[in-house]
Amino acid sequence: MSSPLLSALPMVFVLTGVVLYAVLAGADLGAGFWQLFSGRGERAERIREHAHHSMAPVWEANHVWLIFVLTVFWTAYPAAFGSIVSTLSVPFFIAGIGIVFRGITYALRAGAANPRESQAIDTVFSISSVITPFALGTIVGAIVTEQVPLGNAAGGELSSWLGATSVLVGVLAIATSAYLAAVYLAADAARLGEADLERAFRVRALWMGALAGALALAGLIVLRSDAHHLYHQLVSGEALPALIVSALAGLATLALVYTRRFEVARFSAALAVAAVVAGWAIGQWPTLLPHLTVREAAAPHDTLVAVVVAVLGGGAIVFPSLGLLFGLALKGHLDEPKAVVAPTPVRADAGGRRQALLGRLAVACLIVGFGLLNVADARWAHAVGVAAWLGFVVSAFFALVPALLPSEPDATEGSQEHMLGQ
Amino acid sequence: MTNLLASALTPAHQRYLLEARQMQALSFSVHIPLVCFGISLPALVLFQEWRWLRTGDPVYREIARRWTRIMVALFAVGVITGTILSFEMGLLWPNFTGTFGGVFGLGFAIEGFSFFLEAIFIGIYVYGWDRLSPRAHMLSGVPIVITGVTGSLMVIAVNAWMNHPSGFRLRAGKVVDVHQWQALFGNDYLWHELVHMYLAGYMVSGFLLAGAYAFAYLRAYPDPPMRYVRAALAVPLTVAALATIAQGPVGDWAARDVASTQPIKLAALEGLGKTTSGAAEHVLGWYTHGHIEYGIPIPHLLSFLAFHNFDATVKGLDSVAAGERPPVNVVRVAFQTMVGIGTLLGLLALVYLFVRLRRKRLPESVWFYRALVLAGPLAVVALIAGWVTTEVGRQPWVVYHVMRTNEAVTGAGGIPVGYTVLALAYVAVGAGVWWLLRRLAGRPLELEGV
């Protein structure tokens, strides 16, 4: 077995991913929730538009946290992954279908020609935005209440995720998502100077924050009978600090939203959610599944080292990139288009001579490629041969294409009625 | 290697193994064409944007912007269909993932990061049009091109490992002595799969895109096409034609690798019942009772193609027990479909290159454009047929000669229900994408004075 630290590190990554998925993608799911309860009329349309536009640049990146969680989990704790997903196949499948409809309706919105169409699309989008967090929440509930034994679909197909805790965590996931979304959308509306939207989402954030807090308290009561050990850890054990941080951050967020300091509220709201996940992890540690600790579930030593290296290396590239994306989005650089800046044209290609040269290069690549990839048998020959074939494609492309492209507007243009698809 | 299996989780009896495999195949078939666009469309968009920056001609900006909308829509659909695939690792094959996740999983973990960067920079690129400076905007597209390559590299590394596993030992159902980097990237089998798929990506999206503009060309005929159509047609058509030309030799390389590494797969895709020296290649026909009926034999060709020797001995299906052979006709028909369509597309590519080199212009024949409209869908069929060839050809193994598919499958019930729901959902997705692409194509051009 690997060292306790090494076998625990990937789980720390997984839980970090869960937190980031909950606070980032959760808010995108919550945006769908508010579209469902936007009401009717022009104001409702504005609410739906705002919810759509706020999440548009970031939702795909936020969604990837789920993929991150899955891939690190199945690499580092493969047997536990197989057990969890096979036993909880129904909620996983429901979440999957929810994600499919969310994604397709997000894409379809670009084609909507009028408010009626976009409303129809938004309705499907928001229903799936409610189903998805519920299903994912029941999965968490099932793991919390130790309903997933080690084995291939060894737990109850329905009973494992339809217990009181599971259902409550599912509802809590919907409420938390909606709460986070309301806070973020209020902040975005304030940035855009949309006073009425800001008011609308401020009120929603306050109500939903209170509701999510009440649900979390109710969850404690249910946990007391469903997951006694975790309950004790949370109210009197090592997880208590996390519970306190969560409660304080939740209250602080309400105060911040009330006083309209939304940008700070973004972070305190996220902290409240993160603390709940941390409390769960601390309370349940070191058990992953019944009779299986995190350390026992871990993959061999070399696998864990590779995962840690990959995550740290990947994180070193991804986090600055995420910083760039959120920096641009939150500072409003992706909000309103500016006037098109026409580039200063660099005078076009020197003409035929360059093309002829590229053409000769392409022919040379073709001959070398055929000789080394298709006649020779040595490995090194294949490597060079493949490179030559790819070189052929690239050089031939640049030899052939420029002369075909119209360089100047020509007289044959006529009206624009022949455009594609009309 | 014999079957060393013992696995982390207990293999379950699954009544609906075939349905589970079909559900997986459906999920792949929907996802893979989108991957093709993920691989190649960003580079094509950037080329058009680069032309705009170079010439200042707004027609290129218009094309780049329109293709950006297609790119973001197809990326979104790729994200969700890819998510379904990752769920299915546990939903359908928990024992495969549960036993070998520690060996191949790293590939997907790295792919996750690649996907992250792709999603981040797609967000910046798409919503940065007219908001970032032209140069910064174009730069933000470069990571999308790179991550398209690295992402597919990772996924194909896992597939290559399943076909030619190494880098671990099994002891009492647990993998030990795991050498992940070697398992994933020290695998000879990876490279032909990667290059073959990469070229296929350019063929599929190139022909589909060119086909859409070929349709516009036919609509306008006999009037000459607009500048916009010409500029938008020439790029994907040229890329697809060149990728098709290169695909033939790469396919030959792939076949020789299969011949030496997975002889039974080769025997299945050629329908070779008995081990034969100087084996003939059969075109068309049907495999039955150990040989091909109604096929056109070309003497000694199979031996030559597989081993560069007209008299080489090619292993037949009879060299393994019946339970270790893939379903021959499925594999063989898929293979012949892929090669047949590839040949037709190659002819189309040659016609185009001939006209381009001789007449120094695009073809003008209506028939060329009619064929081009068909080429896109045919390329998709060839793509899926190619995956059927390699994946069904791997059967009955999920990890070649290590774990059988029926040992990997879930013990959960409800597979027919899941399969049906997913199929219906994907029909809806397909209809939605079709509707959206038509809507995007019908948007008026924003060009002024051209």
mmCIF file of C-alpha atoms in Angstrom, chain A residues 119-279:
data_model
loop_
_atom_site.group_PDB
_atom_site.id
_atom_site.type_symbol
_atom_site.label_atom_id
_atom_site.label_comp_id
_atom_site.label_asym_id
_atom_site.label_seq_id
_atom_site.Cartn_x
_atom_site.Cartn_y
_atom_site.Cartn_z
ATOM 1 C CA GLN A 119 -38.292 30.569 -24.439
ATOM 2 C CA ALA A 120 -39.034 27.048 -25.625
ATOM 3 C CA ILE A 121 -35.322 26.268 -25.709
ATOM 4 C CA ASP A 122 -34.808 27.850 -22.287
ATOM 5 C CA THR A 123 -37.562 25.722 -20.807
ATOM 6 C CA VAL A 124 -35.829 22.485 -21.775
ATOM 7 C CA PHE A 125 -32.540 23.988 -20.653
ATOM 8 C CA SER A 126 -33.862 24.914 -17.234
ATOM 9 C CA ILE A 127 -35.671 21.648 -16.581
ATOM 10 C CA SER A 128 -32.449 19.779 -17.258
ATOM 11 C CA SER A 129 -30.607 22.334 -15.119
ATOM 12 C CA VAL A 130 -32.767 21.303 -12.182
ATOM 13 C CA ILE A 131 -32.644 17.559 -12.805
ATOM 14 C CA THR A 132 -28.858 17.438 -13.141
ATOM 15 C CA PRO A 133 -27.852 18.867 -9.726
ATOM 16 C CA PHE A 134 -30.575 16.818 -8.057
ATOM 17 C CA ALA A 135 -29.218 13.587 -9.541
ATOM 18 C CA LEU A 136 -25.632 14.514 -8.683
ATOM 19 C CA GLY A 137 -26.732 15.423 -5.148
ATOM 20 C CA THR A 138 -28.371 12.041 -4.620
ATOM 21 C CA ILE A 139 -25.056 10.429 -5.606
ATOM 22 C CA VAL A 140 -23.289 12.358 -2.855
ATOM 23 C CA GLY A 141 -26.073 11.402 -0.448
ATOM 24 C CA ALA A 142 -25.663 7.728 -1.297
ATOM 25 C CA ILE A 143 -21.923 7.836 -0.628
ATOM 26 C CA VAL A 144 -22.465 9.758 2.606
ATOM 27 C CA THR A 145 -24.936 7.190 3.898
ATOM 28 C CA GLU A 146 -22.655 4.276 2.924
ATOM 29 C CA GLN A 147 -25.080 2.824 0.423
ATOM 30 C CA VAL A 148 -22.373 1.830 -2.068
ATOM 31 C CA PRO A 149 -20.606 -1.427 -1.254
ATOM 32 C CA LEU A 150 -17.421 -2.419 -3.074
ATOM 33 C CA GLY A 151 -18.428 -4.479 -6.103
ATOM 34 C CA ASN A 152 -19.928 -4.502 -9.550
ATOM 35 C CA ALA A 153 -23.412 -2.990 -9.091
ATOM 36 C CA ALA A 154 -23.457 -4.539 -5.603
ATOM 37 C CA GLY A 155 -25.737 -1.938 -3.992
ATOM 38 C CA GLY A 156 -29.465 -1.397 -4.378
ATOM 39 C CA GLU A 157 -30.332 -0.047 -7.796
ATOM 40 C CA LEU A 158 -32.938 2.379 -6.422
ATOM 41 C CA SER A 159 -32.738 2.121 -2.631
ATOM 42 C CA SER A 160 -29.098 3.211 -2.654
ATOM 43 C CA TRP A 161 -29.856 6.750 -3.807
ATOM 44 C CA LEU A 162 -33.477 7.311 -2.816
ATOM 45 C CA GLY A 163 -32.948 7.456 0.948
ATOM 46 C CA ALA A 164 -33.961 10.557 2.913
ATOM 47 C CA THR A 165 -30.399 11.926 2.971
ATOM 48 C CA SER A 166 -29.915 11.411 -0.751
ATOM 49 C CA VAL A 167 -33.117 13.168 -1.665
ATOM 50 C CA LEU A 168 -32.347 15.984 0.734
ATOM 51 C CA VAL A 169 -28.833 16.459 -0.616
ATOM 52 C CA GLY A 170 -30.343 16.444 -4.103
ATOM 53 C CA VAL A 171 -32.740 19.232 -3.176
ATOM 54 C CA LEU A 172 -29.947 21.040 -1.360
ATOM 55 C CA ALA A 173 -27.839 20.856 -4.528
ATOM 56 C CA ILE A 174 -30.632 22.549 -6.495
ATOM 57 C CA ALA A 175 -31.046 25.226 -3.824
ATOM 58 C CA THR A 176 -27.312 25.862 -3.507
ATOM 59 C CA SER A 177 -26.914 26.160 -7.251
ATOM 60 C CA ALA A 178 -29.790 28.590 -7.457
ATOM 61 C CA TYR A 179 -28.401 30.585 -4.540
ATOM 62 C CA LEU A 180 -24.911 30.840 -6.040
ATOM 63 C CA ALA A 181 -26.383 31.747 -9.408
ATOM 64 C CA ALA A 182 -28.499 34.529 -7.905
ATOM 65 C CA VAL A 183 -25.469 36.023 -6.158
ATOM 66 C CA TYR A 184 -23.293 35.862 -9.283
ATOM 67 C CA LEU A 185 -26.056 37.147 -11.552
ATOM 68 C CA ALA A 186 -26.720 40.059 -9.210
ATOM 69 C CA ALA A 187 -23.010 40.866 -9.332
ATOM 70 C CA ASP A 188 -22.982 40.676 -13.129
ATOM 71 C CA ALA A 189 -26.071 42.858 -13.358
ATOM 72 C CA ALA A 190 -24.439 45.433 -11.074
ATOM 73 C CA ARG A 191 -21.366 45.429 -13.321
ATOM 74 C CA LEU A 192 -23.518 45.939 -16.406
ATOM 75 C CA GLY A 193 -25.462 48.714 -14.664
ATOM 76 C CA GLU A 194 -28.788 46.880 -15.044
ATOM 77 C CA ALA A 195 -30.492 48.150 -11.900
ATOM 78 C CA ASP A 196 -33.753 46.207 -12.265
ATOM 79 C CA LEU A 197 -31.963 42.904 -12.878
ATOM 80 C CA GLU A 198 -29.687 43.593 -9.958
ATOM 81 C CA ARG A 199 -32.724 44.128 -7.720
ATOM 82 C CA ALA A 200 -34.403 41.000 -9.037
ATOM 83 C CA PHE A 201 -31.435 38.768 -8.382
ATOM 84 C CA ARG A 202 -30.644 40.395 -5.062
ATOM 85 C CA VAL A 203 -34.059 39.441 -3.727
ATOM 86 C CA ARG A 204 -33.704 35.960 -5.182
ATOM 87 C CA ALA A 205 -30.278 35.538 -3.607
ATOM 88 C CA LEU A 206 -31.585 36.510 -0.178
ATOM 89 C CA TRP A 207 -34.537 34.145 -0.303
ATOM 90 C CA MET A 208 -32.634 31.273 -1.788
ATOM 91 C CA GLY A 209 -29.749 31.762 0.645
ATOM 92 C CA ALA A 210 -32.152 31.497 3.566
ATOM 93 C CA LEU A 211 -33.780 28.432 2.027
ATOM 94 C CA ALA A 212 -30.448 26.712 1.342
ATOM 95 C CA GLY A 213 -29.392 27.385 4.927
ATOM 96 C CA ALA A 214 -32.629 25.926 6.260
ATOM 97 C CA LEU A 215 -32.204 22.851 4.051
ATOM 98 C CA ALA A 216 -28.657 22.394 5.299
ATOM 99 C CA LEU A 217 -29.940 22.439 8.882
ATOM 100 C CA ALA A 218 -32.665 19.962 7.988
ATOM 101 C CA GLY A 219 -29.933 17.850 6.436
ATOM 102 C CA LEU A 220 -28.164 17.661 9.780
ATOM 103 C CA ILE A 221 -31.297 16.273 11.382
ATOM 104 C CA VAL A 222 -31.687 13.639 8.677
ATOM 105 C CA LEU A 223 -27.998 12.764 8.915
ATOM 106 C CA ARG A 224 -28.440 12.058 12.584
ATOM 107 C CA SER A 225 -30.458 8.970 11.825
ATOM 108 C CA ASP A 226 -29.023 8.126 8.370
ATOM 109 C CA ALA A 227 -25.301 8.635 8.899
ATOM 110 C CA HIS A 228 -24.696 8.748 12.583
ATOM 111 C CA HIS A 229 -20.921 8.818 12.438
ATOM 112 C CA LEU A 230 -20.783 11.738 10.050
ATOM 113 C CA TYR A 231 -23.370 13.602 12.113
ATOM 114 C CA HIS A 232 -21.256 13.336 15.234
ATOM 115 C CA GLN A 233 -18.156 14.403 13.409
ATOM 116 C CA LEU A 234 -20.012 17.442 12.130
ATOM 117 C CA VAL A 235 -21.597 18.607 15.374
ATOM 118 C CA SER A 236 -18.918 17.680 17.875
ATOM 119 C CA GLY A 237 -15.930 16.191 16.099
ATOM 120 C CA GLU A 238 -13.182 17.269 13.773
ATOM 121 C CA ALA A 239 -15.580 18.501 11.116
ATOM 122 C CA LEU A 240 -17.219 21.030 13.424
ATOM 123 C CA PRO A 241 -14.959 23.935 12.362
ATOM 124 C CA ALA A 242 -16.001 23.394 8.757
ATOM 125 C CA LEU A 243 -19.648 23.508 9.765
ATOM 126 C CA ILE A 244 -19.078 26.757 11.638
ATOM 127 C CA VAL A 245 -17.172 28.315 8.734
ATOM 128 C CA SER A 246 -19.989 27.353 6.396
ATOM 129 C CA ALA A 247 -22.651 28.873 8.635
ATOM 130 C CA LEU A 248 -20.681 32.076 9.127
ATOM 131 C CA ALA A 249 -19.883 32.411 5.434
ATOM 132 C CA GLY A 250 -23.539 31.829 4.600
ATOM 133 C CA LEU A 251 -24.671 34.528 7.021
ATOM 134 C CA ALA A 252 -21.960 36.897 5.827
ATOM 135 C CA THR A 253 -23.108 36.383 2.253
ATOM 136 C CA LEU A 254 -26.658 37.303 3.176
ATOM 137 C CA ALA A 255 -25.387 40.471 4.830
ATOM 138 C CA LEU A 256 -23.171 41.310 1.854
ATOM 139 C CA VAL A 257 -25.969 40.741 -0.636
ATOM 140 C CA TYR A 258 -28.310 42.797 1.527
ATOM 141 C CA THR A 259 -25.831 45.661 1.492
ATOM 142 C CA ARG A 260 -25.218 45.093 -2.239
ATOM 143 C CA ARG A 261 -21.547 44.237 -2.010
ATOM 144 C CA PHE A 262 -21.927 41.519 -4.590
ATOM 145 C CA GLU A 263 -18.330 41.061 -5.698
ATOM 146 C CA VAL A 264 -17.268 40.045 -2.181
ATOM 147 C CA ALA A 265 -20.443 38.014 -1.797
ATOM 148 C CA ARG A 266 -19.365 35.836 -4.745
ATOM 149 C CA PHE A 267 -16.461 34.579 -2.679
ATOM 150 C CA SER A 268 -18.226 34.198 0.648
ATOM 151 C CA ALA A 269 -21.058 32.279 -1.016
ATOM 152 C CA ALA A 270 -18.538 29.975 -2.644
ATOM 153 C CA LEU A 271 -16.754 29.580 0.687
ATOM 154 C CA ALA A 272 -19.994 28.509 2.392
ATOM 155 C CA VAL A 273 -20.444 25.730 -0.192
ATOM 156 C CA ALA A 274 -16.780 24.712 -0.083
ATOM 157 C CA ALA A 275 -16.913 24.399 3.703
ATOM 158 C CA VAL A 276 -19.848 21.980 3.467
ATOM 159 C CA VAL A 277 -17.851 19.716 1.147
ATOM 160 C CA ALA A 278 -14.825 20.009 3.415
ATOM 161 C CA GLY A 279 -16.974 19.104 6.444
#
